[in-house]
CSV table of C-alpha atoms and ligand atoms in Angstrom, one decimal:
chain,number,residue,atom,x,y,z
A,1,MET,CA,2.3,11.4,10.2
A,2,ASP,CA,1.8,7.8,10.4
A,3,GLU,CA,1.9,7.4,14.0
A,4,THR,CA,-2.0,6.6,14.2
A,5,PRO,CA,-3.1,5.8,10.5
A,6,ILE,CA,-6.7,4.6,11.6
A,7,LEU,CA,-8.8,6.4,14.6
A,8,VAL,CA,-11.5,4.7,16.3
A,9,GLU,CA,-14.1,6.3,18.4
A,10,LYS,CA,-16.6,4.1,20.3
A,11,ARG,CA,-20.0,5.6,20.3
A,12,ALA,CA,-23.4,4.1,21.9
A,13,GLY,CA,-23.8,0.7,19.9
A,14,TYR,CA,-21.5,1.8,17.2
A,15,ARG,CA,-17.8,2.8,16.1
A,16,VAL,CA,-16.6,5.5,13.9
A,17,VAL,CA,-13.3,4.4,12.3
A,18,THR,CA,-11.4,7.2,10.5
A,19,LEU,CA,-8.6,6.7,8.1
A,20,ASN,CA,-6.0,9.2,9.1
A,21,ARG,CA,-3.3,10.0,6.8
A,22,PRO,CA,-4.8,13.6,5.5
A,23,GLN,CA,-1.6,14.7,3.9
A,24,ARG,CA,-2.1,11.8,1.5
A,25,LEU,CA,-5.5,11.9,1.1
A,26,ASN,CA,-5.5,8.9,3.4
A,27,ALA,CA,-3.8,6.7,0.8
A,28,PHE,CA,-3.2,3.1,2.1
A,29,THR,CA,0.5,2.2,3.7
A,30,GLU,CA,1.2,-1.3,5.2
A,31,ALA,CA,0.6,0.2,8.3
A,32,MET,CA,-2.5,1.5,7.7
A,33,HIS,CA,-4.0,-1.8,6.3
A,34,ARG,CA,-2.8,-3.6,9.5
A,35,ALA,CA,-4.3,-1.1,11.8
A,36,LEU,CA,-7.7,-1.1,9.6
A,37,MET,CA,-8.0,-4.7,10.2
A,38,ALA,CA,-7.3,-4.6,13.6
A,39,ALA,CA,-10.0,-2.0,14.1
A,40,LEU,CA,-12.6,-4.0,12.0
A,41,ASN,CA,-11.7,-7.5,14.0
A,42,ASP,CA,-12.0,-5.5,17.1
A,43,ALA,CA,-15.1,-4.4,16.4
A,44,GLU,CA,-16.3,-7.7,15.3
A,45,ALA,CA,-15.5,-9.1,18.4
A,46,ASP,CA,-17.4,-6.7,20.5
A,47,PRO,CA,-20.8,-7.7,21.2
A,48,GLU,CA,-22.0,-4.2,21.9
A,49,CYS,CA,-21.0,-3.0,18.4
A,50,ARG,CA,-23.8,-3.2,16.0
A,51,ALA,CA,-22.9,-0.7,13.3
A,52,LEU,CA,-19.7,0.8,11.9
A,53,LEU,CA,-19.0,4.1,10.5
A,54,LEU,CA,-16.1,4.5,8.1
A,55,THR,CA,-14.9,7.9,7.0
A,56,GLY,CA,-11.7,9.8,6.1
A,57,ALA,CA,-9.9,12.5,8.0
A,58,GLY,CA,-9.4,16.0,6.1
A,59,ARG,CA,-10.4,16.7,2.5
A,60,GLY,CA,-10.3,13.2,1.0
A,61,PHE,CA,-11.8,9.7,2.0
A,62,CYS,CA,-9.4,7.5,0.6
A,63,THR,CA,-7.2,7.5,-2.4
A,64,GLY,CA,-5.9,3.5,-2.8
A,65,GLN,CA,-2.6,2.9,-2.5
A,66,ASP,CA,0.2,5.2,-1.5
A,67,LEU,CA,2.1,5.5,-4.6
A,68,ASN,CA,5.0,7.1,-2.6
A,69,ASP,CA,5.3,4.6,-0.1
A,70,ARG,CA,7.2,1.7,-2.1
A,71,LEU,CA,9.3,4.4,-4.3
A,72,SER,CA,10.5,5.8,-1.1
A,73,ARG,CA,11.7,2.3,0.3
A,74,GLY,CA,13.2,1.8,-3.2
A,75,GLU,CA,10.9,-1.2,-4.3
A,76,ALA,CA,11.3,-1.0,-7.9
A,77,LYS,CA,9.1,-4.0,-8.9
A,78,PRO,CA,6.6,-4.9,-6.4
A,79,ASP,CA,4.2,-7.8,-6.7
A,80,LEU,CA,0.9,-6.3,-7.2
A,81,GLY,CA,-1.0,-9.5,-6.7
A,82,ALA,CA,0.7,-10.4,-3.5
A,83,SER,CA,-0.3,-7.0,-2.2
A,84,LEU,CA,-4.0,-7.6,-2.8
A,85,ASP,CA,-3.8,-11.2,-1.5
A,86,ALA,CA,-2.3,-9.6,2.0
A,87,PHE,CA,-4.2,-6.3,2.3
A,88,TYR,CA,-6.7,-5.5,-0.2
A,89,ASN,CA,-8.9,-8.6,-0.9
A,90,PRO,CA,-9.2,-9.6,3.0
A,91,LEU,CA,-10.2,-5.8,3.6
A,92,VAL,CA,-13.1,-6.0,1.1
A,93,ARG,CA,-14.0,-9.5,2.3
A,94,LYS,CA,-14.3,-8.5,5.9
A,95,LEU,CA,-16.1,-5.4,5.3
A,96,ARG,CA,-18.7,-7.6,3.5
A,97,ALA,CA,-18.8,-10.0,6.0
A,98,LEU,CA,-19.2,-8.1,9.2
A,99,PRO,CA,-22.2,-9.2,11.0
A,100,PHE,CA,-23.7,-5.6,11.1
A,101,PRO,CA,-24.1,-2.5,8.7
A,102,VAL,CA,-21.0,-0.6,7.6
A,103,VAL,CA,-21.6,3.1,6.6
A,104,ALA,CA,-19.4,4.9,4.5
A,105,ALA,CA,-19.3,8.5,4.6
A,106,VAL,CA,-17.5,9.6,2.0
A,107,ASN,CA,-16.2,13.5,3.2
A,108,GLY,CA,-14.2,13.9,-0.2
A,109,VAL,CA,-12.7,12.3,-3.1
A,110,ALA,CA,-12.4,8.5,-3.3
A,111,ALA,CA,-10.0,7.2,-5.8
A,112,GLY,CA,-8.5,3.9,-6.8
A,113,ALA,CA,-9.0,1.1,-4.1
A,114,GLY,CA,-10.2,4.3,-1.9
A,115,ALA,CA,-13.3,4.3,-4.2
A,116,ASN,CA,-14.0,0.5,-4.3
A,117,ILE,CA,-13.5,0.0,-0.4
A,118,ALA,CA,-16.3,2.8,-0.4
A,119,LEU,CA,-18.6,0.9,-2.4
A,120,ALA,CA,-17.6,-2.3,-0.5
A,121,CYS,CA,-19.6,-0.8,2.5
A,122,ASP,CA,-23.4,-1.4,3.2
A,123,ILE,CA,-24.5,2.0,2.6
A,124,VAL,CA,-22.5,4.7,0.9
A,125,LEU,CA,-23.4,8.6,2.0
A,126,ALA,CA,-21.3,11.1,0.4
A,127,ALA,CA,-20.9,14.6,0.8
A,128,ARG,CA,-21.6,16.7,-2.5
A,129,ARG,CA,-18.2,17.8,-2.7
A,130,ALA,CA,-16.9,14.2,-2.8
A,131,SER,CA,-15.9,12.5,-6.2
A,132,PHE,CA,-15.4,8.7,-6.8
A,133,VAL,CA,-12.4,8.1,-9.1
A,134,GLN,CA,-11.4,4.6,-10.7
A,135,ALA,CA,-7.9,6.0,-11.1
A,136,PHE,CA,-6.3,2.7,-11.7
A,137,ALA,CA,-6.2,3.1,-15.5
A,138,ARG,CA,-4.2,6.4,-15.3
A,139,ILE,CA,-1.2,4.3,-14.0
A,140,GLY,CA,-1.5,1.1,-16.1
A,141,LEU,CA,-3.6,-0.9,-13.3
A,142,VAL,CA,-6.7,-2.7,-13.3
A,143,PRO,CA,-9.8,-1.4,-10.9
A,144,ASP,CA,-9.0,-3.9,-7.6
A,145,SER,CA,-10.7,-4.2,-4.6
A,146,GLY,CA,-14.1,-5.8,-6.0
A,147,GLY,CA,-14.3,-2.9,-8.6
A,148,THR,CA,-14.7,-4.8,-11.7
A,149,TRP,CA,-17.3,-6.9,-9.8
A,150,MET,CA,-19.2,-4.2,-8.0
A,151,LEU,CA,-19.2,-1.3,-11.1
A,152,PRO,CA,-21.2,-3.5,-13.5
A,153,ARG,CA,-23.5,-4.9,-10.9
A,154,LEU,CA,-24.2,-1.2,-9.7
A,155,VAL,CA,-24.2,0.8,-12.7
A,156,GLY,CA,-24.6,-1.5,-15.3
A,157,ALA,CA,-22.1,-2.5,-18.0
A,158,ALA,CA,-21.7,0.7,-20.2
A,159,ARG,CA,-21.1,3.1,-17.6
A,160,ALA,CA,-18.8,0.7,-15.4
A,161,ARG,CA,-16.9,0.5,-18.8
A,162,GLY,CA,-16.6,4.3,-19.1
A,163,LEU,CA,-15.8,5.0,-15.3
A,164,ALA,CA,-13.1,2.0,-15.6
A,165,LEU,CA,-11.3,2.9,-18.7
A,166,LEU,CA,-11.8,7.1,-18.9
A,167,ALA,CA,-11.0,7.0,-15.0
A,168,GLU,CA,-12.8,10.2,-14.6
A,169,PRO,CA,-14.3,11.4,-11.5
A,170,LEU,CA,-18.1,10.9,-11.1
A,171,PRO,CA,-19.4,13.7,-8.5
A,172,ALA,CA,-21.6,12.6,-5.6
A,173,GLU,CA,-24.9,13.3,-6.9
A,174,LYS,CA,-24.2,11.8,-10.4
A,175,ALA,CA,-23.0,8.5,-8.2
A,176,GLU,CA,-26.2,8.6,-6.7
A,177,GLN,CA,-28.3,9.1,-9.8
A,178,TRP,CA,-26.5,6.3,-11.3
A,179,GLY,CA,-27.3,4.2,-8.4
A,180,LEU,CA,-23.5,4.0,-7.5
A,181,ILE,CA,-24.2,4.9,-3.8
A,182,TRP,CA,-27.1,5.4,-1.7
A,183,LYS,CA,-27.3,9.0,-1.2
A,184,ALA,CA,-25.4,12.5,-1.9
A,185,VAL,CA,-26.2,14.8,1.0
A,186,ASP,CA,-25.0,18.3,2.2
A,187,ASP,CA,-21.1,18.6,2.8
A,188,ASP,CA,-21.9,20.1,6.7
A,189,THR,CA,-24.6,17.4,7.2
A,190,LEU,CA,-22.5,14.6,6.1
A,191,MET,CA,-21.4,13.3,9.5
A,192,SER,CA,-24.6,13.8,11.3
A,193,ASP,CA,-26.6,12.1,9.0
A,194,ALA,CA,-24.1,9.2,9.1
A,195,ASP,CA,-23.7,9.3,12.9
A,196,ALA,CA,-28.1,9.2,12.7
A,197,MET,CA,-27.9,6.2,10.2
A,198,CYS,CA,-25.7,4.2,12.6
A,199,ALA,CA,-27.6,5.4,16.0
A,200,GLN,CA,-30.5,3.7,14.1
A,201,PHE,CA,-28.5,0.6,13.5
A,202,ALA,CA,-27.3,0.6,17.1
A,203,VAL,CA,-30.7,-0.4,18.3
A,204,ALA,CA,-31.8,-2.6,15.1
A,205,PRO,CA,-32.2,-6.2,15.2
A,206,THR,CA,-28.8,-6.9,14.4
A,207,PHE,CA,-29.1,-10.5,13.6
A,208,GLY,CA,-31.8,-10.1,11.3
A,209,LEU,CA,-29.9,-7.4,9.5
A,210,SER,CA,-26.8,-9.2,9.3
A,211,GLN,CA,-29.0,-12.4,7.7
A,212,ILE,CA,-30.0,-9.4,4.9
A,213,LYS,CA,-26.6,-8.9,3.9
A,214,ARG,CA,-25.8,-12.5,3.8
A,215,ALA,CA,-28.8,-12.9,1.6
A,216,LEU,CA,-28.2,-10.0,-0.8
A,217,ASP,CA,-24.4,-11.1,-1.1
A,218,ALA,CA,-25.5,-14.4,-2.1
A,219,SER,CA,-28.2,-13.5,-4.3
A,220,GLU,CA,-25.1,-12.1,-6.8
A,221,GLU,CA,-24.2,-15.9,-7.4
A,222,ASN,CA,-27.4,-17.9,-7.1
A,223,ASP,CA,-30.5,-18.5,-9.3
A,224,LEU,CA,-33.8,-17.8,-8.0
A,225,SER,CA,-34.5,-21.5,-6.7
A,226,ALA,CA,-31.3,-21.6,-4.8
A,227,GLN,CA,-32.1,-18.0,-3.4
A,228,LEU,CA,-35.7,-19.0,-2.2
A,229,ASP,CA,-34.0,-22.1,-0.3
A,230,LEU,CA,-31.5,-19.7,1.1
A,231,GLU,CA,-34.2,-17.3,2.3
A,232,ARG,CA,-36.1,-20.3,4.0
A,233,ASP,CA,-32.8,-21.3,6.0
A,234,LEU,CA,-32.1,-17.6,6.9
A,235,GLN,CA,-35.5,-16.8,7.8
A,236,ARG,CA,-35.7,-19.9,10.0
A,237,GLU,CA,-32.8,-18.3,12.0
A,238,ALA,CA,-34.1,-14.9,12.0
A,239,GLY,CA,-37.4,-16.4,13.1
A,240,ALA,CA,-35.9,-17.9,16.2
A,241,SER,CA,-34.2,-14.7,17.2
A,242,PRO,CA,-35.7,-12.9,20.3
A,243,ASP,CA,-35.9,-9.9,18.1
A,244,TYR,CA,-38.4,-11.4,15.8
A,245,MET,CA,-40.7,-11.8,18.8
A,246,GLU,CA,-40.0,-8.5,20.4
A,247,GLY,CA,-40.8,-6.9,16.9
A,248,VAL,CA,-44.1,-8.8,16.6
A,249,ARG,CA,-44.9,-7.8,20.3
A,250,ALA,CA,-44.1,-4.2,20.1
A,251,PHE,CA,-46.2,-4.0,16.8
A,252,VAL,CA,-48.9,-5.5,18.4
A,253,GLU,CA,-48.8,-3.6,21.7
A,254,LYS,CA,-48.2,-0.2,19.9
A,255,ARG,CA,-45.0,0.5,21.3
A,256,LYS,CA,-41.3,0.8,20.2
A,257,PRO,CA,-39.6,-2.4,20.2
A,258,LEU,CA,-36.4,-3.1,22.3
A,259,PHE,CA,-34.0,-5.4,20.1
A,260,THR,CA,-31.2,-7.0,21.8
A,261,GLY,CA,-29.4,-7.3,18.1
A,262,ARG,CA,-28.6,-11.2,19.2
A,263,LYS,CA,-29.1,-14.5,17.3
A,264,GLY,CA,-30.9,-16.0,20.3
A,265,GLU,CA,-30.2,-19.8,21.6
A,266,GLY,CA,-30.3,-22.9,19.5
B,1,LIG,O1,-0.1,-1.3,-5.3
B,1,LIG,C1,-0.5,-2.1,-4.7
B,1,LIG,O2,-0.7,-2.7,-3.7
B,1,LIG,C2,-1.9,-2.7,-5.8
B,1,LIG,C3,-3.1,-2.0,-5.0
B,1,LIG,C4,-3.8,-0.5,-5.8
B,1,LIG,C5,-4.7,0.0,-5.6
B,1,LIG,C6,-4.7,1.2,-6.0
B,1,LIG,O3,-5.6,2.1,-5.3
B,1,LIG,S1,-4.0,1.9,-7.1
B,1,LIG,C7,-4.5,3.5,-7.6
B,1,LIG,C8,-3.6,4.5,-6.3
B,1,LIG,N1,-4.4,5.8,-6.5
B,1,LIG,C9,-4.4,6.8,-7.3
B,1,LIG,O4,-3.8,6.7,-8.4
B,1,LIG,C10,-4.9,8.0,-7.0
B,1,LIG,C11,-3.9,9.1,-7.1
B,1,LIG,N2,-4.1,10.4,-6.5
B,1,LIG,C12,-4.5,11.3,-7.5
B,1,LIG,O5,-5.1,10.8,-8.7
B,1,LIG,C13,-5.2,12.5,-6.9
B,1,LIG,O6,-4.6,12.7,-5.7
B,1,LIG,C14,-6.8,12.6,-6.7
B,1,LIG,C15,-7.4,12.7,-8.2
B,1,LIG,C16,-7.2,11.6,-6.0
B,1,LIG,C17,-7.0,13.9,-5.9
B,1,LIG,O7,-6.4,15.1,-6.6
B,1,LIG,P1,-6.4,16.4,-5.9
B,1,LIG,O8,-5.9,17.4,-6.9
B,1,LIG,O9,-7.6,16.7,-5.3
B,1,LIG,O10,-5.2,16.2,-4.8
B,1,LIG,P2,-3.7,16.0,-4.8
B,1,LIG,O11,-2.9,17.2,-4.9
B,1,LIG,O12,-2.9,15.2,-6.1
B,1,LIG,O13,-3.3,15.4,-3.5
B,1,LIG,C18,-3.0,15.7,-2.2
B,1,LIG,C19,-1.8,15.2,-1.7
B,1,LIG,O14,-2.0,13.7,-1.5
B,1,LIG,C20,-0.5,15.3,-2.7
B,1,LIG,O15,0.7,15.4,-1.9
B,1,LIG,P3,1.1,17.0,-1.8
B,1,LIG,O16,1.7,16.9,-3.4
B,1,LIG,O17,0.6,17.7,-1.4
B,1,LIG,O18,2.4,16.4,-1.0
B,1,LIG,C21,-0.8,14.1,-3.6
B,1,LIG,O19,0.7,13.7,-3.9
B,1,LIG,C22,-1.0,13.0,-2.2
B,1,LIG,N3,-1.8,11.9,-2.4
B,1,LIG,C23,-3.1,11.7,-3.0
B,1,LIG,N4,-3.4,10.4,-3.4
B,1,LIG,C24,-2.1,10.0,-3.4
B,1,LIG,C25,-0.9,10.5,-2.6
B,1,LIG,N5,0.0,10.4,-2.3
B,1,LIG,C26,0.6,9.1,-2.4
B,1,LIG,N6,-0.5,8.0,-2.9
B,1,LIG,C27,-1.7,8.5,-3.4
B,1,LIG,N7,-2.5,7.6,-3.9
């Protein structure tokens, strides 16, 4: 079952990365963590890769840590802090820092760290059959992989507390209504919708989009004055990119822009 825990497909300008342990609803083992991080590093190093689509094989997206894995290896008292340091935290940091948009296509249940890894992606599309479960409280744990940081910011304090303490599944449509995700879509159009979005990103001004990611992430900590300074710095760099000039020329010439995605010289 674990021979290829991660599948990678290269498409024109983007990659599809599939969590591939469907019999366990794509729960994480160490091998899957290592393969996923390798796939993300590989995508980052490829200048042709301008977006990434993350999804799950089978009927689930991802159910977080594989709860059988350590028991079956006889690990009675694992250090979960060490596990977060080694695997989950670097994964969330990497997803946030990738210099192109990451789209999560949540095809089914997303539970525990699986839910929060989806939420760490830039855009979350979810099939109507999907749900998001902060399953941690059911087994005496704390929402991790950024859950306690993202939930209150996305849905507000009251709903964050309810989701974390009650650990009830939140259906995709309600997740959209609450602002937890971008959109709930029909089950059978999820992948074509996510593909279309990545194809759009694959011809977008990628460097500019990476600056947007940086600005929005920094805004979580900055006051307005610091954010204005950051916007100035990022805008200076974006304005020096060839894609900015191409965008302006295309607008004036009433044609479609042809973006390189690159930062440009200097
Ligand atoms: O440990 C650390 O390193 C620290 C980090 C922790 C991060 C975490 O993610 S902790 C939270 C771990 N995840 C969970 O607690 C969720 C466990 N899963 C569930 O509660 C349920 O599977 C769901 C509510 C998500 C879905 O329920 P349902 O009824 O749709 O499916 P199911 O029958 O429970 O699951 C189908 C199979 O997948 C089943 O196996 P079986 O009986 O057919 O052989 C089930 O055991 C397996 N499975 C699902 N999730 C996991 C899993 N096996 C191992 N680990 C899982 N997380």
